[in-house]
Tab-separated table of C-alpha atoms in Angstrom:
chain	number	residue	atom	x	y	z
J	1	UNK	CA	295.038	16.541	225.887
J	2	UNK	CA	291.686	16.418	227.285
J	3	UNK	CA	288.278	17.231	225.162
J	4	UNK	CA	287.965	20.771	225.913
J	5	UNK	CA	291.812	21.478	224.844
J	6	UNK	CA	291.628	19.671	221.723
J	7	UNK	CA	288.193	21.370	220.574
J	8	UNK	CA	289.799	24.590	221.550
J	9	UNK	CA	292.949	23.408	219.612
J	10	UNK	CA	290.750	22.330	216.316
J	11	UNK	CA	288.538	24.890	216.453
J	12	UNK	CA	291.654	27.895	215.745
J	13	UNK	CA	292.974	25.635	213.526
J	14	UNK	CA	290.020	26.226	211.258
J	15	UNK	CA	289.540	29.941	212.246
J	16	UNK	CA	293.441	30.185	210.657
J	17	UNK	CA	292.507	27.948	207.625
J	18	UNK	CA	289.153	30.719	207.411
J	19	UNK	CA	291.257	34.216	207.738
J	20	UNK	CA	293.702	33.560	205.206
J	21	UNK	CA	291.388	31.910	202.554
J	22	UNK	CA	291.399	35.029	199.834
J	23	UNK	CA	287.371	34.423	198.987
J	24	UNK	CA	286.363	35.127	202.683
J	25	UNK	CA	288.333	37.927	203.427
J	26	UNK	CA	286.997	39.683	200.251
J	27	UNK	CA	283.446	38.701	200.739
J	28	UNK	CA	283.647	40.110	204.313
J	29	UNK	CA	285.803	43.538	203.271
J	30	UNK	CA	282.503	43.718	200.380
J	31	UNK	CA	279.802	43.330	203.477
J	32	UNK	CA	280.950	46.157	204.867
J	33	UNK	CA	281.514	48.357	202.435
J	34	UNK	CA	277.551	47.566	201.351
J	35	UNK	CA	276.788	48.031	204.754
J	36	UNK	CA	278.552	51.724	205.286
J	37	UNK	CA	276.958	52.210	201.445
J	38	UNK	CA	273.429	51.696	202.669
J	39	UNK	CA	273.732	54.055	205.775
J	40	UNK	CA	275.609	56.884	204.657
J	41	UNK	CA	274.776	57.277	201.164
J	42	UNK	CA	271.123	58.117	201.750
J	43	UNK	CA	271.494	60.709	203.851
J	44	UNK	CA	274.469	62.224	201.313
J	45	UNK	CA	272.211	61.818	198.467
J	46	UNK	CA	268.448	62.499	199.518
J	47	UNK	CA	269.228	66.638	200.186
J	48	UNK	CA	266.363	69.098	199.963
J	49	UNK	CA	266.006	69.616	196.348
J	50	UNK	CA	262.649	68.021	195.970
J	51	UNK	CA	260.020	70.689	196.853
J	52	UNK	CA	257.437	70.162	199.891
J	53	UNK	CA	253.821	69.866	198.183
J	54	UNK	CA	252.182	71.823	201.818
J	55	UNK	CA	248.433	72.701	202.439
J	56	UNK	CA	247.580	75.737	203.580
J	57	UNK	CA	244.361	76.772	205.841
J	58	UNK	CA	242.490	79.895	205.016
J	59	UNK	CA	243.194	80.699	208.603
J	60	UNK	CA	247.141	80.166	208.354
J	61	UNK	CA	247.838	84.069	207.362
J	62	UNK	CA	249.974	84.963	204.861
J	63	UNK	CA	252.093	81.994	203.671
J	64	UNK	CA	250.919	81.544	200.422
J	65	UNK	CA	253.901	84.076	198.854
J	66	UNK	CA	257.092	82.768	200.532
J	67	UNK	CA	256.156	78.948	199.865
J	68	UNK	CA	255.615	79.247	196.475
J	69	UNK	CA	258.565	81.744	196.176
J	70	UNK	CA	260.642	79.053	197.690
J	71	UNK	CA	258.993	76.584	195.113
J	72	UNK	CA	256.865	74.599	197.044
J	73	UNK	CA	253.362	73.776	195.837
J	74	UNK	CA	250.661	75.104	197.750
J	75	UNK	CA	247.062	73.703	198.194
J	76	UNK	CA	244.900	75.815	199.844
J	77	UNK	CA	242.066	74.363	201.857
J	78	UNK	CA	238.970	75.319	203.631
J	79	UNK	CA	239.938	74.895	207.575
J	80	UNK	CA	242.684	73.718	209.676
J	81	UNK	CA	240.826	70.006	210.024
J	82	UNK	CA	241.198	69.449	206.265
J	83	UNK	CA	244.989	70.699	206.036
J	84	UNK	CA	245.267	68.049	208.574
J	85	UNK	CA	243.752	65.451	206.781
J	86	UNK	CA	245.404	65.750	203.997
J	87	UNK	CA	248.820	65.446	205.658
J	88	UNK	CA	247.372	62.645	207.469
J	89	UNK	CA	246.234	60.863	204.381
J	90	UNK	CA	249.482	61.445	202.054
J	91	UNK	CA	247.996	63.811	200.030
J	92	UNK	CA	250.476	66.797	200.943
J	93	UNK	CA	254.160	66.543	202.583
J	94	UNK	CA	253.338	69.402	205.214
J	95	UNK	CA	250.337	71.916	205.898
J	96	UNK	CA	250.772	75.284	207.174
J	97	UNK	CA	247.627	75.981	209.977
J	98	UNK	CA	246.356	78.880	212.333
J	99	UNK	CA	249.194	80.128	214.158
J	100	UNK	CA	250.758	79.672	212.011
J	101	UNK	CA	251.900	76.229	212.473
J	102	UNK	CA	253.986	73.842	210.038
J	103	UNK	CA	251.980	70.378	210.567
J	104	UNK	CA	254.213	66.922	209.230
J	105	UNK	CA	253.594	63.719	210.214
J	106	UNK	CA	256.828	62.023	211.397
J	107	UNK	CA	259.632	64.314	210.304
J	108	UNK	CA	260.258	68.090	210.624
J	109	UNK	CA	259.703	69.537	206.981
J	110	UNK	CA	262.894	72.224	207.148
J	111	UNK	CA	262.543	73.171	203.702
J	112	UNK	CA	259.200	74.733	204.628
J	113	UNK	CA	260.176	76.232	208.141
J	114	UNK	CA	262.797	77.902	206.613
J	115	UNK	CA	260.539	79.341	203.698
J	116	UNK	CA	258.542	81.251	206.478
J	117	UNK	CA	259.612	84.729	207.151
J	118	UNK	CA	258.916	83.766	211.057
J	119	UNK	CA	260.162	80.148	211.968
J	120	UNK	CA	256.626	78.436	213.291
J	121	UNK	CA	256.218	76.029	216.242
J	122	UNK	CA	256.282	72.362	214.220
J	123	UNK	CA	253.311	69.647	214.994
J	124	UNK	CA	254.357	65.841	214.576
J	125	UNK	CA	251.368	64.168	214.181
J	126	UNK	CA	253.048	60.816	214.673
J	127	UNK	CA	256.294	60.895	215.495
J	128	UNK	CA	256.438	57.344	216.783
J	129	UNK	CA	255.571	56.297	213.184
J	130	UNK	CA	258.503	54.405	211.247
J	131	UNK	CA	259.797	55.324	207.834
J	132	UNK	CA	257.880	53.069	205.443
J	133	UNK	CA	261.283	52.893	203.752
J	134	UNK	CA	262.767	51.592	206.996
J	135	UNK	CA	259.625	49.324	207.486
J	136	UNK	CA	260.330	47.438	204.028
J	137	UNK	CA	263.847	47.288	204.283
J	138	UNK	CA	264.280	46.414	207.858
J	139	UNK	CA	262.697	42.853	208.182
J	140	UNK	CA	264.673	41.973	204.655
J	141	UNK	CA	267.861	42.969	206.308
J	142	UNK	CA	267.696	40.911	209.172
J	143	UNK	CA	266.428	37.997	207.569
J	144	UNK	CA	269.142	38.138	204.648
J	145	UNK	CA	271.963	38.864	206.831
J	146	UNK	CA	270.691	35.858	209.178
J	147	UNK	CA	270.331	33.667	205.956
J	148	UNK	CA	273.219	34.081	203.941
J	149	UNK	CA	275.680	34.180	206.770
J	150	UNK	CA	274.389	31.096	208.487
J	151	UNK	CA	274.579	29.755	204.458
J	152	UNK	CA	278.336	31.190	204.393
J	153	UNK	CA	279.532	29.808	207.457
J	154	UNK	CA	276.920	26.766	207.814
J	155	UNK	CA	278.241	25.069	204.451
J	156	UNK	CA	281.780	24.845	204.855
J	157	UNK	CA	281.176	22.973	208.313
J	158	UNK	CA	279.561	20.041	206.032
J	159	UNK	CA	281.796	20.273	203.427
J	160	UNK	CA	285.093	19.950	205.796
J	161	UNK	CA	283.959	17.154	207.563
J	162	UNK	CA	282.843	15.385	204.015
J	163	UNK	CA	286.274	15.875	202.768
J	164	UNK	CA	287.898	14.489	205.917
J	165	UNK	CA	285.527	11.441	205.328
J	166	UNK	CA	286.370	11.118	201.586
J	167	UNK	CA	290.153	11.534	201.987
J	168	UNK	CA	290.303	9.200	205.493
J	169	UNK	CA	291.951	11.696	207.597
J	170	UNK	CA	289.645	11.558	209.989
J	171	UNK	CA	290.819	8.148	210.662
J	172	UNK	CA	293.979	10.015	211.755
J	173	UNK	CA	292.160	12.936	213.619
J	174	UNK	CA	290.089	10.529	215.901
J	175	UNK	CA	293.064	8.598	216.862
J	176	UNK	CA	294.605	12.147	218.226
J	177	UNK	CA	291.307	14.308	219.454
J	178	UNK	CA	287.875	12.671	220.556
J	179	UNK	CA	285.282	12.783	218.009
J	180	UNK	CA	283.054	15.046	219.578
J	181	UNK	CA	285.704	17.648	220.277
J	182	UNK	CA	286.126	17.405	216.158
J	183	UNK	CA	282.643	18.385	216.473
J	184	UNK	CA	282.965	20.954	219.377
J	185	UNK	CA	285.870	22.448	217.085
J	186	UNK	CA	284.156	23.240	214.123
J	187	UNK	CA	281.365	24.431	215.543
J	188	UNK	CA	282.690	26.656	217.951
J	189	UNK	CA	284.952	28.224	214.939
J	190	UNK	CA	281.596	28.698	212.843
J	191	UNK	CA	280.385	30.721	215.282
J	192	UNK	CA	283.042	32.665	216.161
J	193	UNK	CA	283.339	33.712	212.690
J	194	UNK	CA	279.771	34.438	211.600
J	195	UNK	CA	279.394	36.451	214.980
J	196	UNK	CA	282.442	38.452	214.454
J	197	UNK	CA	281.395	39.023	211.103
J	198	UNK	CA	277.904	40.213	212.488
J	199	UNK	CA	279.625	42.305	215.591
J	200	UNK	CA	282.007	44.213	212.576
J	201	UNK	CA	278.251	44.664	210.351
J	202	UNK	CA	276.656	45.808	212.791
J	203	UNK	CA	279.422	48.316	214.132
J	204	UNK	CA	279.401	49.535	210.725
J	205	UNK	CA	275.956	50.414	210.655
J	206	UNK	CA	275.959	52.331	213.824
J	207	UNK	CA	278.533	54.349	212.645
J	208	UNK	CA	277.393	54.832	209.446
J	209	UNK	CA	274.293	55.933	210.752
J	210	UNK	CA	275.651	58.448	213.356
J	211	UNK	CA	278.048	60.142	210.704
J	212	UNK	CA	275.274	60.391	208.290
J	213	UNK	CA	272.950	62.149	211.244
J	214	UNK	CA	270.319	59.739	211.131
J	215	UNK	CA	270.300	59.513	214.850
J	216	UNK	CA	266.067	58.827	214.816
J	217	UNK	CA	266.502	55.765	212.647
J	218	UNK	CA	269.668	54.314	214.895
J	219	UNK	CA	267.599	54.943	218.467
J	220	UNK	CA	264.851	52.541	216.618
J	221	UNK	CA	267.425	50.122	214.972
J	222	UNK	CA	269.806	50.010	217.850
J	223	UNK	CA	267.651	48.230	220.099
J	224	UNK	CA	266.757	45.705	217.117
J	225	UNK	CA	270.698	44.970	216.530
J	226	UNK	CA	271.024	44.250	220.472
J	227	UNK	CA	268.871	41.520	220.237
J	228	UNK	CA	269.713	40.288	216.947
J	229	UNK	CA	273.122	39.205	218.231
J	230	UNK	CA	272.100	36.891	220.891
J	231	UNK	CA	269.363	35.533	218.417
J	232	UNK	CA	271.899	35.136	215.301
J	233	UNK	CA	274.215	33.400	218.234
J	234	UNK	CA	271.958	30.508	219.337
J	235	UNK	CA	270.062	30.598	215.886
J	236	UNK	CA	273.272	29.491	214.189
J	237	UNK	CA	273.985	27.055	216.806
J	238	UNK	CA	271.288	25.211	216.667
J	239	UNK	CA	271.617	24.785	212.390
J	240	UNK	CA	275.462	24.248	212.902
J	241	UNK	CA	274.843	21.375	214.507
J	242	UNK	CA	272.722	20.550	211.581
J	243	UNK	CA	275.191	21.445	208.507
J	244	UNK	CA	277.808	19.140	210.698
J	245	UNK	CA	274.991	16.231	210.336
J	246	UNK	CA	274.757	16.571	206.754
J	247	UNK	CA	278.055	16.703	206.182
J	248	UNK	CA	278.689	13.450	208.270
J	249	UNK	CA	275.901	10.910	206.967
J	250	UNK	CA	277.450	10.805	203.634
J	251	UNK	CA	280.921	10.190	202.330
J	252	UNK	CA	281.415	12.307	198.797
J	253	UNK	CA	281.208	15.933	198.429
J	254	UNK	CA	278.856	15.476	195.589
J	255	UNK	CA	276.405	13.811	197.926
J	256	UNK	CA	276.397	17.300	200.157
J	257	UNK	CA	273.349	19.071	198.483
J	258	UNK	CA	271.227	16.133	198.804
J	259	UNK	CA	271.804	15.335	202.551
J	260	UNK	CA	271.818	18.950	203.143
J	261	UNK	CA	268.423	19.910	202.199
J	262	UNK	CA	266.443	19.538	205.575
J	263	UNK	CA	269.357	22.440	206.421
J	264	UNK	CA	268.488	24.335	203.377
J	265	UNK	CA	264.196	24.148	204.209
J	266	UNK	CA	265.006	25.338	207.576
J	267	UNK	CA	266.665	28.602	206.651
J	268	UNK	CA	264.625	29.021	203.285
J	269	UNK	CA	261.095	28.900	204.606
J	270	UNK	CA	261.506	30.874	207.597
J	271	UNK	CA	263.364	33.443	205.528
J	272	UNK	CA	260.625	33.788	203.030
J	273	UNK	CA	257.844	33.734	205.727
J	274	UNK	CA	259.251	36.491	207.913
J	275	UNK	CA	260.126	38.797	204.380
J	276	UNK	CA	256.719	38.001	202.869
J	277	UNK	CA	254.672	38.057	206.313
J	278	UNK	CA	256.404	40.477	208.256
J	279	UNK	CA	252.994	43.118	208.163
J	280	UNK	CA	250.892	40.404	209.733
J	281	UNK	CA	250.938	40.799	213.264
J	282	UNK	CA	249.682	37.443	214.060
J	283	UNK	CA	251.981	35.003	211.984
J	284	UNK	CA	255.117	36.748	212.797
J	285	UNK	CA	254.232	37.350	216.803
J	286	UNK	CA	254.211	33.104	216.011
J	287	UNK	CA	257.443	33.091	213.808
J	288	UNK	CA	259.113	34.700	216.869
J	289	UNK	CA	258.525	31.630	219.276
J	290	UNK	CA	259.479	29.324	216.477
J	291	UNK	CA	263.674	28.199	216.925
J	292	UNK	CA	263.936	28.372	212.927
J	293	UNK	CA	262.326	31.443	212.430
J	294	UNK	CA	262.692	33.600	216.246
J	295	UNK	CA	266.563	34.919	215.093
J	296	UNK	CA	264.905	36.668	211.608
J	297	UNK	CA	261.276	37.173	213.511
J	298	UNK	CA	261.932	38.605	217.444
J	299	UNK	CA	264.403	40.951	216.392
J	300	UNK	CA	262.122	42.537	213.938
J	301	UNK	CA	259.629	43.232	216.148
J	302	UNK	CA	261.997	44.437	218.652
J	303	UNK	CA	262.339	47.253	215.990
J	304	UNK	CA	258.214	47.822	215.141
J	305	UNK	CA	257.472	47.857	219.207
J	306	UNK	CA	255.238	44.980	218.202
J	307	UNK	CA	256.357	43.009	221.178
J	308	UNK	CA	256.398	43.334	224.918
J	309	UNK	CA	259.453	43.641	226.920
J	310	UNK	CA	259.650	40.214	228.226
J	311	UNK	CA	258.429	38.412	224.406
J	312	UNK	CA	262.131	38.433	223.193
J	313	UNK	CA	263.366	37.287	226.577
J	314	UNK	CA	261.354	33.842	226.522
J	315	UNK	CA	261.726	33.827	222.803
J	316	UNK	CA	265.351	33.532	223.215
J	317	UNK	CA	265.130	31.110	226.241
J	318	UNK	CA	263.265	28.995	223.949
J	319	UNK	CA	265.548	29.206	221.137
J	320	UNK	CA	268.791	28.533	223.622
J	321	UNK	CA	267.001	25.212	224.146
J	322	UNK	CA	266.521	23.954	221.248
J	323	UNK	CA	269.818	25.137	219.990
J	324	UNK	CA	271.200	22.613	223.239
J	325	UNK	CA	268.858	19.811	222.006
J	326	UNK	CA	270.257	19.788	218.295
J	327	UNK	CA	273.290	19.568	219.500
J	328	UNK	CA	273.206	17.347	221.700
J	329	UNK	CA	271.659	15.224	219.196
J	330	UNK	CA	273.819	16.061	216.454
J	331	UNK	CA	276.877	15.059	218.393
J	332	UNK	CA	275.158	11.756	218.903
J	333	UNK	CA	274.733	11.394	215.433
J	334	UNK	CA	277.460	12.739	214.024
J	335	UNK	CA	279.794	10.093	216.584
J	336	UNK	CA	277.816	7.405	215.054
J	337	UNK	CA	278.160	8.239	211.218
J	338	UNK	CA	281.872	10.203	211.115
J	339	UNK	CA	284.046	6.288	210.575
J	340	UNK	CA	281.506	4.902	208.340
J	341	UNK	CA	282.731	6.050	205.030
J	342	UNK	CA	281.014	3.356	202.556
J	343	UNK	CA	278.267	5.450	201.845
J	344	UNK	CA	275.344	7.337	202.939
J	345	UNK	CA	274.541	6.754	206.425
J	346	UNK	CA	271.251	6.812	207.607
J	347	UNK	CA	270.026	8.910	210.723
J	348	UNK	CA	268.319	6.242	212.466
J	349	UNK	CA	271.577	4.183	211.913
J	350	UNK	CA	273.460	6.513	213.349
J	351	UNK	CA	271.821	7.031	216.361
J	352	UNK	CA	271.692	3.462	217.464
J	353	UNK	CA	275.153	2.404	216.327
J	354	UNK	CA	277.285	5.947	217.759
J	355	UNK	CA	281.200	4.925	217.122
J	356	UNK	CA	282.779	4.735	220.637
J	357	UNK	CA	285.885	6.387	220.032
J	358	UNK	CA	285.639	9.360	221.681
């Protein structure tokens, strides 16, 4: 068989060995459910029952009554100006002005509308603003989800390859497939998985999101997943190639977490940087041109509107590169360090002596 059949052939081979192992299955079947948990619940649980603190403008009429029969606490304040300022500023949920008029910032306050003997016209005074909820949690989903699934599926590349090493089967592999389609196989299969296990997360959130009416958080997030998947695609590429290295220089399991670190600093430090710098515009804007960082970075501003239409576009060009480049120079290494099983191999090595036996 020729390469491209034989990494096709070892690449469902491990996509088998992956959908019947017990551990993944349940880990994935737990994703979801955390994932339908964390879009559907909040709209189930969050209700109405928590009064509307609203400010009301001596020129607002007679509103005073039915809000506070309805057990909302009223302010009242001198002029329309200051009822808006307070909503502006946090102070109150909703302010009730000439009109009348119900005045909210990002989000229709029903509870008070429907406290009003006469339903009043509603003011958003930003309605492009996000949910500072949405704002916290949204960068740390996209950066966890990126890091522990690249983690999940990232590992057992290196480990595989070690324990083919250790046990000298791949001395029996290469005489059947070329090397690099051993590569080619295992790659392709890590990304097949950790992208279908993406696709099915973010699926889940749609729906959850749609069936729990949150329809103005999904027309922000939606655009945000779209990108994420091409991002998570090459993003994982480029650090497969990477995990395959680390698993190839050395020739014991044990000696896995050592050779793997450079893996572990490049998902660790972006990770932290986007979560902990995500409300500086200027450091992430530079995360999302950076290969290690753009999958967890680009997509998140995708979702703030931080960046311009074509950003994620060359962003993404960039990071298809580099994903190329790694492997083209993982292959290279990985061919020179797969038959050398006395020990740790070193990368320089490896490059100059590749095994010709593909």
């Amino acid at each position: 068989m020729n390469t491209r059949q034989a990494a096709l052939l070892v690449a469902a081979r491990e996509i088998q060995i992956k959908i019947r192992d017990r551990a993944f299955l349940i880990s994935t079947a737990l994703f979801l459910l955390i994932a339908a948990a964390a879009t559907i619940l909040p709209g189930i649980l969050s209700g109405d029952d928590e009064p509307t603190t609203v400010a009301v403008s001596s020129a607002s009429g007679n509103v005073v009554a039915p809000l506070t029969e309805a057990g909302h606490e009223v302010r009242t304040v001198a002029d329309d100006a200051a009822a808006e300022q307070a909503v502006r500023d946090g102070d109150v949920g909703a302010a009730v002005v000439a009109g009348p008029t119900v005045l909210a910032l990002d989000d229709t306050p029903d509870d008070v509308v429907r406290a009003l003997s006469t339903a009043p016209p509603v003011q958003l005074l930003d309605p492009d603003a996000i949910n500072p909820v949405a704002a916290f949690l949204v960068p740390f989903i996209f950066a966890f989800v990126f890091f522990l699934t690249s983690q999940a599926f990232g590992m057992p590349i290196a480990q595989s390859i070690t324990e083919e090493k250790q046990t000298r089967i791949v001395e029996i592999l290469v005489a059947a497939v070329p090397v690099r389609a051993l590569l080619a196989g295992k790659v392709i299969a890590g990304c097949v998985l950790a992208l279908g296990q993406i696709v099915l997360l973010s699926l889940v959130t749609v729906v959850g999101l749609q069936f729990s009416g949150n329809t103005e958080l999904l027309s922000l997030i939606a655009p945000a997943i779209g990108w994420f998947l091409p991002f998570f695609l090459f993003g994982f590429l480029l650090l497969a190639a990477m995990w395959a290295v680390a698993g190839a220089v050395v020739a014991r399991q044990e000696d896995i977490a050592s050779s793997s670190m450079p893996v572990q600093m490049a998902l660790m430090v972006p990770f932290f940087a986007v979560v902990f710098l995500n409300d500086n515009p200027t450091i992430l804007k530079i995360l999302s041109y950076v290969p290690f960082s753009a999958p967890m970075a680009m997509p998140l501003r995708a979702f703030t509107g931080d960046a311009a239409a074509w950003e994620p576009i060359v962003s993404l060009a960039l990071l298809a590169v580099a994903a190329v480049a790694f492997v083209l120079a993982g292959a290279r290494i990985y061919e020179g360090s797969l038959l050398r099983t006395n020990g740790r191999v070193g990368l320089a090595t490896a490059w100059r002596s590749r095994e010709n036996v593909g």
